[in-house]
mmCIF file of C-alpha atoms in Angstrom:
data_model
loop_
_atom_site.group_PDB
_atom_site.id
_atom_site.type_symbol
_atom_site.label_atom_id
_atom_site.label_comp_id
_atom_site.label_asym_id
_atom_site.label_seq_id
_atom_site.Cartn_x
_atom_site.Cartn_y
_atom_site.Cartn_z
ATOM 1 C CA MET M 290 -4.654 10.689 -14.905
ATOM 2 C CA LYS M 291 -2.372 8.821 -17.396
ATOM 3 C CA PRO M 292 -1.655 5.106 -17.374
ATOM 4 C CA ARG M 293 2.092 4.129 -17.859
ATOM 5 C CA ARG M 294 4.269 0.964 -17.719
ATOM 6 C CA ALA M 295 7.606 0.105 -16.323
ATOM 7 C CA GLY M 296 8.274 -3.295 -17.428
ATOM 8 C CA PRO M 297 5.666 -5.372 -15.644
ATOM 9 C CA VAL M 298 4.446 -2.726 -13.214
ATOM 10 C CA HIS M 299 1.336 -0.341 -13.950
ATOM 11 C CA LEU M 300 1.632 3.143 -13.067
ATOM 12 C CA VAL M 301 -1.026 5.913 -12.866
ATOM 13 C CA ASP M 302 0.754 9.214 -13.543
ATOM 14 C CA HIS M 303 -1.527 11.876 -11.945
ATOM 15 C CA GLY M 304 0.631 14.742 -13.285
ATOM 16 C CA GLY M 305 1.575 17.900 -11.583
ATOM 17 C CA ALA M 306 4.754 19.873 -10.903
ATOM 18 C CA GLY M 307 6.873 19.969 -8.009
ATOM 19 C CA VAL M 308 8.181 17.047 -5.604
ATOM 20 C CA PRO M 309 8.008 13.789 -7.110
ATOM 21 C CA VAL M 310 5.852 11.308 -4.701
ATOM 22 C CA LEU M 311 5.310 7.816 -5.458
ATOM 23 C CA LEU M 312 2.277 6.149 -3.971
ATOM 24 C CA THR M 313 2.041 2.336 -2.967
ATOM 25 C CA HIS M 314 -0.731 0.369 -1.654
ATOM 26 C CA GLY M 315 -1.332 -2.593 0.866
ATOM 27 C CA MET M 316 -1.836 -6.330 0.359
ATOM 28 C CA ALA M 317 -4.746 -7.042 -2.001
ATOM 29 C CA ALA M 318 -5.155 -3.395 -2.884
ATOM 30 C CA HIS M 319 -4.278 -1.229 -5.849
ATOM 31 C CA SER M 320 -3.284 2.258 -7.219
ATOM 32 C CA HIS M 321 -6.980 3.277 -6.883
ATOM 33 C CA TRP M 322 -6.612 3.535 -3.020
ATOM 34 C CA TRP M 323 -5.003 6.860 -3.719
ATOM 35 C CA ASP M 324 -7.597 8.364 -6.115
ATOM 36 C CA ALA M 325 -9.061 10.524 -3.521
ATOM 37 C CA VAL M 326 -5.745 11.519 -2.143
ATOM 38 C CA VAL M 327 -4.098 12.859 -5.133
ATOM 39 C CA PRO M 328 -6.204 15.831 -5.870
ATOM 40 C CA HIS M 329 -4.881 17.341 -2.586
ATOM 41 C CA LEU M 330 -1.462 16.924 -3.333
ATOM 42 C CA ALA M 331 -0.987 20.299 -4.965
ATOM 43 C CA GLY M 332 2.817 20.999 -5.471
ATOM 44 C CA CYS M 333 3.772 17.363 -6.082
ATOM 45 C CA HIS M 334 4.090 15.116 -9.188
ATOM 46 C CA ALA M 335 2.178 12.338 -7.820
ATOM 47 C CA VAL M 336 2.204 8.630 -9.232
ATOM 48 C CA ALA M 337 0.602 5.686 -7.868
ATOM 49 C CA MET M 338 1.836 2.171 -8.783
ATOM 50 C CA ASP M 339 0.239 -1.425 -8.517
ATOM 51 C CA PHE M 340 2.848 -3.765 -7.263
ATOM 52 C CA ARG M 341 3.337 -7.032 -9.273
ATOM 53 C CA GLY M 342 0.425 -9.344 -8.523
ATOM 54 C CA HIS M 343 -1.747 -6.503 -7.812
ATOM 55 C CA GLY M 344 -4.203 -4.097 -9.931
ATOM 56 C CA GLU M 345 -3.065 -3.765 -13.612
ATOM 57 C CA SER M 346 0.464 -5.122 -13.129
ATOM 58 C CA GLU M 347 1.524 -8.480 -14.283
ATOM 59 C CA TRP M 348 1.381 -11.521 -11.919
ATOM 60 C CA ALA M 349 4.592 -13.797 -11.111
ATOM 61 C CA ALA M 350 4.395 -16.794 -13.317
ATOM 62 C CA ASP M 351 5.459 -18.862 -10.199
ATOM 63 C CA GLY M 352 3.318 -17.133 -7.951
ATOM 64 C CA ALA M 353 6.573 -16.168 -5.638
ATOM 65 C CA TYR M 354 6.375 -12.533 -4.432
ATOM 66 C CA THR M 355 9.079 -11.311 -2.219
ATOM 67 C CA SER M 356 10.454 -8.057 -0.820
ATOM 68 C CA GLU M 357 12.993 -8.154 -3.483
ATOM 69 C CA THR M 358 10.184 -8.444 -6.056
ATOM 70 C CA TRP M 359 8.309 -5.294 -4.762
ATOM 71 C CA THR M 360 11.292 -3.253 -4.087
ATOM 72 C CA ALA M 361 12.378 -3.984 -7.628
ATOM 73 C CA ASP M 362 8.914 -2.557 -8.848
ATOM 74 C CA VAL M 363 9.495 0.654 -6.849
ATOM 75 C CA ALA M 364 12.934 1.036 -8.378
ATOM 76 C CA ALA M 365 11.385 0.309 -12.137
ATOM 77 C CA ALA M 366 8.839 2.914 -11.600
ATOM 78 C CA ALA M 367 11.162 5.701 -10.502
ATOM 79 C CA ASP M 368 13.559 4.728 -13.462
ATOM 80 C CA ALA M 369 10.786 4.844 -15.969
ATOM 81 C CA LEU M 370 9.690 8.193 -14.507
ATOM 82 C CA GLY M 371 13.095 9.605 -14.539
ATOM 83 C CA TRP M 372 13.178 10.322 -10.956
ATOM 84 C CA ASP M 373 16.748 10.112 -9.348
ATOM 85 C CA ARG M 374 15.488 11.081 -5.940
ATOM 86 C CA PHE M 375 11.776 11.036 -4.883
ATOM 87 C CA VAL M 376 9.331 10.840 -1.761
ATOM 88 C CA LEU M 377 8.178 7.217 -1.300
ATOM 89 C CA VAL M 378 4.633 6.711 0.374
ATOM 90 C CA GLY M 379 3.357 3.422 1.317
ATOM 91 C CA HIS M 380 0.276 2.219 3.019
ATOM 92 C CA SER M 381 0.146 -1.021 5.033
ATOM 93 C CA MET M 382 2.108 -3.764 3.243
ATOM 94 C CA GLY M 383 3.354 -0.818 0.806
ATOM 95 C CA ALA M 384 4.669 0.678 4.006
ATOM 96 C CA ARG M 385 6.726 -2.325 4.696
ATOM 97 C CA ILE M 386 8.056 -2.430 1.243
ATOM 98 C CA ALA M 387 8.980 1.325 1.602
ATOM 99 C CA LEU M 388 10.993 0.660 4.567
ATOM 100 C CA ASP M 389 12.666 -2.155 2.569
ATOM 101 C CA PHE M 390 13.671 0.090 -0.291
ATOM 102 C CA ALA M 391 14.707 2.750 2.090
ATOM 103 C CA GLU M 392 17.118 0.496 3.816
ATOM 104 C CA ARG M 393 18.457 -0.794 0.482
ATOM 105 C CA ARG M 394 18.591 2.182 -1.817
ATOM 106 C CA PRO M 395 18.486 5.417 0.847
ATOM 107 C CA GLU M 396 20.213 7.415 -2.151
ATOM 108 C CA ARG M 397 17.258 7.371 -3.947
ATOM 109 C CA LEU M 398 14.929 8.748 -1.460
ATOM 110 C CA ARG M 399 14.183 12.436 -0.378
ATOM 111 C CA GLY M 400 11.902 11.021 2.378
ATOM 112 C CA LEU M 401 9.714 8.074 3.403
ATOM 113 C CA VAL M 402 6.007 8.082 4.421
ATOM 114 C CA GLY M 403 4.787 4.883 6.170
ATOM 115 C CA VAL M 404 1.047 4.832 6.812
ATOM 116 C CA ASP M 405 -0.593 2.497 9.312
ATOM 117 C CA PHE M 406 1.402 -0.841 9.122
ATOM 118 C CA LEU M 407 1.778 -3.740 11.157
ATOM 119 C CA PRO M 408 5.025 -3.635 13.076
ATOM 120 C CA ASP M 409 5.114 -7.367 14.283
ATOM 121 C CA PHE M 410 2.595 -10.163 15.056
ATOM 122 C CA TYR M 411 1.432 -10.238 18.650
ATOM 123 C CA ASP M 412 -1.186 -12.682 18.850
ATOM 124 C CA SER M 413 -3.338 -15.152 16.875
ATOM 125 C CA GLY M 414 -5.865 -12.126 16.292
ATOM 126 C CA THR M 415 -3.499 -10.438 14.084
ATOM 127 C CA ARG M 416 -3.001 -13.621 12.046
ATOM 128 C CA LYS M 417 -6.510 -14.017 10.699
ATOM 129 C CA HIS M 418 -5.403 -13.523 7.177
ATOM 130 C CA GLU M 419 -3.182 -16.410 7.220
ATOM 131 C CA ARG M 420 -6.312 -18.902 6.725
ATOM 132 C CA THR M 421 -6.697 -17.090 3.397
ATOM 133 C CA ARG M 422 -3.177 -18.344 2.199
ATOM 134 C CA THR M 423 -4.143 -21.705 1.844
ATOM 135 C CA ARG M 424 -7.180 -20.917 -0.377
ATOM 136 C CA PRO M 425 -7.039 -21.142 -4.050
ATOM 137 C CA GLN M 426 -7.835 -18.045 -6.319
ATOM 138 C CA PRO M 427 -11.568 -17.480 -5.998
ATOM 139 C CA VAL M 428 -13.652 -17.139 -9.307
ATOM 140 C CA TYR M 429 -17.255 -16.026 -9.625
ATOM 141 C CA ASP M 430 -19.916 -16.096 -12.340
ATOM 142 C CA SER M 431 -20.878 -12.594 -12.168
ATOM 143 C CA PRO M 432 -19.017 -9.220 -11.153
ATOM 144 C CA GLU M 433 -21.917 -7.213 -9.565
ATOM 145 C CA PRO M 434 -22.393 -9.454 -6.685
ATOM 146 C CA MET M 435 -18.773 -9.494 -6.019
ATOM 147 C CA ALA M 436 -18.586 -5.626 -5.934
ATOM 148 C CA GLU M 437 -21.772 -5.484 -3.719
ATOM 149 C CA LYS M 438 -20.176 -7.884 -1.241
ATOM 150 C CA TYR M 439 -16.717 -6.157 -1.454
ATOM 151 C CA ARG M 440 -15.289 -5.493 2.227
ATOM 152 C CA LEU M 441 -12.039 -4.451 3.518
ATOM 153 C CA GLN M 442 -9.696 -6.082 6.043
ATOM 154 C CA PRO M 443 -9.610 -4.814 8.616
ATOM 155 C CA PRO M 444 -13.239 -4.027 8.117
ATOM 156 C CA GLY M 445 -13.297 -0.555 9.897
ATOM 157 C CA THR M 446 -13.811 2.550 7.360
ATOM 158 C CA LEU M 447 -15.779 5.580 6.983
ATOM 159 C CA LEU M 448 -16.695 4.781 3.298
ATOM 160 C CA THR M 449 -20.264 4.190 2.594
ATOM 161 C CA ARG M 450 -21.818 0.819 1.377
ATOM 162 C CA ASP M 451 -21.868 2.723 -2.223
ATOM 163 C CA GLU M 452 -18.356 3.850 -2.001
ATOM 164 C CA LEU M 453 -17.117 0.335 -0.916
ATOM 165 C CA SER M 454 -19.045 -1.199 -4.088
ATOM 166 C CA ALA M 455 -17.532 1.395 -6.261
ATOM 167 C CA LEU M 456 -13.926 0.465 -5.063
ATOM 168 C CA GLY M 457 -14.903 -3.220 -5.502
ATOM 169 C CA ARG M 458 -15.648 -2.762 -9.193
ATOM 170 C CA LYS M 459 -12.331 -1.265 -9.510
ATOM 171 C CA SER M 460 -10.771 -4.294 -7.982
ATOM 172 C CA LEU M 461 -12.097 -7.069 -10.485
ATOM 173 C CA ARG M 462 -10.908 -8.718 -13.563
ATOM 174 C CA ARG M 463 -11.802 -11.470 -16.161
ATOM 175 C CA ALA M 464 -10.597 -14.747 -15.414
ATOM 176 C CA GLU M 465 -10.662 -17.910 -17.819
ATOM 177 C CA SER M 466 -13.868 -19.127 -16.422
ATOM 178 C CA GLY M 467 -15.412 -16.066 -14.823
ATOM 179 C CA TRP M 468 -14.427 -13.194 -12.880
ATOM 180 C CA THR M 469 -11.824 -12.784 -9.847
ATOM 181 C CA TRP M 470 -10.090 -10.060 -8.023
ATOM 182 C CA LYS M 471 -7.015 -7.956 -9.513
ATOM 183 C CA PHE M 472 -4.943 -9.688 -6.939
ATOM 184 C CA ASP M 473 -2.809 -13.040 -7.221
ATOM 185 C CA TRP M 474 -4.184 -14.858 -4.235
ATOM 186 C CA ARG M 475 -0.495 -16.412 -4.040
ATOM 187 C CA ALA M 476 0.696 -13.185 -2.757
ATOM 188 C CA PHE M 477 -0.702 -13.725 0.656
ATOM 189 C CA THR M 478 2.200 -16.062 1.210
ATOM 190 C CA PHE M 479 4.676 -12.846 1.484
ATOM 191 C CA PRO M 480 6.176 -13.155 4.893
ATOM 192 C CA TYR M 481 5.961 -10.510 7.417
ATOM 193 C CA GLY M 482 8.779 -10.436 10.125
ATOM 194 C CA PRO M 483 9.164 -7.876 13.075
ATOM 195 C CA VAL M 484 10.282 -4.470 11.839
ATOM 196 C CA TRP M 485 12.102 -3.488 15.104
ATOM 197 C CA PRO M 486 15.417 -4.434 14.051
ATOM 198 C CA GLN M 487 15.288 -2.834 10.678
ATOM 199 C CA LEU M 488 14.125 0.600 11.849
ATOM 200 C CA PRO M 489 17.756 1.715 13.204
ATOM 201 C CA ARG M 490 19.203 0.998 9.743
ATOM 202 C CA ILE M 491 16.902 3.522 7.684
ATOM 203 C CA PRO M 492 18.672 6.760 7.513
ATOM 204 C CA VAL M 493 16.291 8.744 5.269
ATOM 205 C CA PRO M 494 13.905 11.424 6.933
ATOM 206 C CA SER M 495 10.715 9.240 7.768
ATOM 207 C CA LEU M 496 7.256 10.088 8.788
ATOM 208 C CA LEU M 497 4.984 7.216 10.389
ATOM 209 C CA VAL M 498 1.477 7.895 10.397
ATOM 210 C CA ARG M 499 -1.592 5.882 11.892
ATOM 211 C CA GLY M 500 -5.163 6.194 11.729
ATOM 212 C CA GLU M 501 -6.576 7.293 15.141
ATOM 213 C CA LEU M 502 -8.951 4.497 15.229
ATOM 214 C CA SER M 503 -6.489 1.689 13.715
ATOM 215 C CA THR M 504 -6.588 -1.654 14.974
ATOM 216 C CA ILE M 505 -3.280 -2.418 13.250
ATOM 217 C CA VAL M 506 -0.861 -0.186 15.231
ATOM 218 C CA THR M 507 -1.153 1.401 18.386
ATOM 219 C CA ASP M 508 -0.172 4.759 19.188
ATOM 220 C CA ALA M 509 2.583 3.614 21.447
ATOM 221 C CA ASP M 510 3.973 1.428 19.025
ATOM 222 C CA LEU M 511 3.713 4.343 16.272
ATOM 223 C CA GLU M 512 5.752 6.598 18.616
ATOM 224 C CA LYS M 513 8.289 3.762 19.514
ATOM 225 C CA MET M 514 8.914 2.870 15.985
ATOM 226 C CA ALA M 515 9.585 6.654 15.171
ATOM 227 C CA ALA M 516 11.842 6.971 18.062
ATOM 228 C CA ALA M 517 14.126 3.831 16.731
ATOM 229 C CA MET M 518 14.490 5.605 13.445
ATOM 230 C CA PRO M 519 17.680 7.985 12.928
ATOM 231 C CA ALA M 520 15.319 10.649 11.470
ATOM 232 C CA GLY M 521 11.927 9.442 12.411
ATOM 233 C CA ARG M 522 8.711 11.267 13.580
ATOM 234 C CA ALA M 523 5.204 10.156 14.244
ATOM 235 C CA LYS M 524 1.693 11.679 13.222
ATOM 236 C CA THR M 525 -1.821 10.463 13.815
ATOM 237 C CA VAL M 526 -4.804 11.401 11.594
ATOM 238 C CA ALA M 527 -7.733 11.976 13.667
ATOM 239 C CA GLY M 528 -10.925 9.852 12.891
ATOM 240 C CA ALA M 529 -9.254 7.209 10.518
ATOM 241 C CA HIS M 530 -9.388 3.584 10.548
ATOM 242 C CA HIS M 531 -6.508 1.497 9.022
ATOM 243 C CA HIS M 532 -7.264 2.453 5.541
ATOM 244 C CA VAL M 533 -6.254 6.201 5.899
ATOM 245 C CA PRO M 534 -6.099 6.840 2.188
ATOM 246 C CA LEU M 535 -9.673 6.007 1.937
ATOM 247 C CA ASP M 536 -11.037 7.356 5.338
ATOM 248 C CA LYS M 537 -9.371 10.633 5.393
ATOM 249 C CA PRO M 538 -7.616 11.517 1.882
ATOM 250 C CA ALA M 539 -7.425 15.350 2.380
ATOM 251 C CA GLU M 540 -5.925 15.139 5.993
ATOM 252 C CA LEU M 541 -3.409 12.451 4.716
ATOM 253 C CA ALA M 542 -2.550 14.570 1.901
ATOM 254 C CA SER M 543 -1.857 17.614 4.085
ATOM 255 C CA VAL M 544 0.305 15.500 6.366
ATOM 256 C CA ILE M 545 2.280 14.278 3.218
ATOM 257 C CA LEU M 546 2.634 17.760 1.963
ATOM 258 C CA ALA M 547 3.745 19.280 5.360
ATOM 259 C CA PHE M 548 6.363 16.576 5.416
ATOM 260 C CA ALA M 549 7.537 17.104 1.831
ATOM 261 C CA ALA M 550 8.046 20.754 2.063
ATOM 262 C CA GLU M 551 10.688 20.270 4.809
ATOM 263 C CA LEU M 552 12.726 17.943 2.700
ATOM 264 C CA LYS M 553 15.508 18.909 0.429
#
């Protein structure tokens, strides 16, 4: 595991030989979401990245984060690694950014894997996180209570309380007057639009994945999204909630490997 930089973007180069695979995370997450997946990606050169405003990457001075910001991060990472064409894997928000990148720069991709992401806002229940957008960056006196109270959104997961706390400890950073999360709270203003009009414009081979127990995307919507893409297919990972890389890392890696093996 080797940390690298691509301008403002932090990368974790896990090494390996074979198909280049860039792993991207969801909103308020970071590159460590992929720690348990990477050991199972034999035959790949796996690199996980932190989007700007997340993890060890820089925060935007003006607090503005857009699709252009984060697709530029993907391009910067691939350029720094010397990858002409690669497989782009995104979870949740990272999947939406992967779709944007695939639409704008299809020539750079061998294939795309989008893992458990929201295709649209259907009702107020899916907008709970919007209340968080107006809150200021939280600051705490001590890191340990933060780690102990760390939770995922949505909350369903197979991780134990100890495993969640360990992930929480990897999600903390020092602030001027205490401790906060490795996430710029202002990124919550990132707008999500419906994905349906975009899907027919993505020409690269694409695999859309959901966790069987996910509350973010239904099986019907997964199949509908894959069918709307010129080269899309769908796969469900049994027993996983929304956070598939955390719940079923080996199973997700197997799905990624099988897909990558078919690509040129």
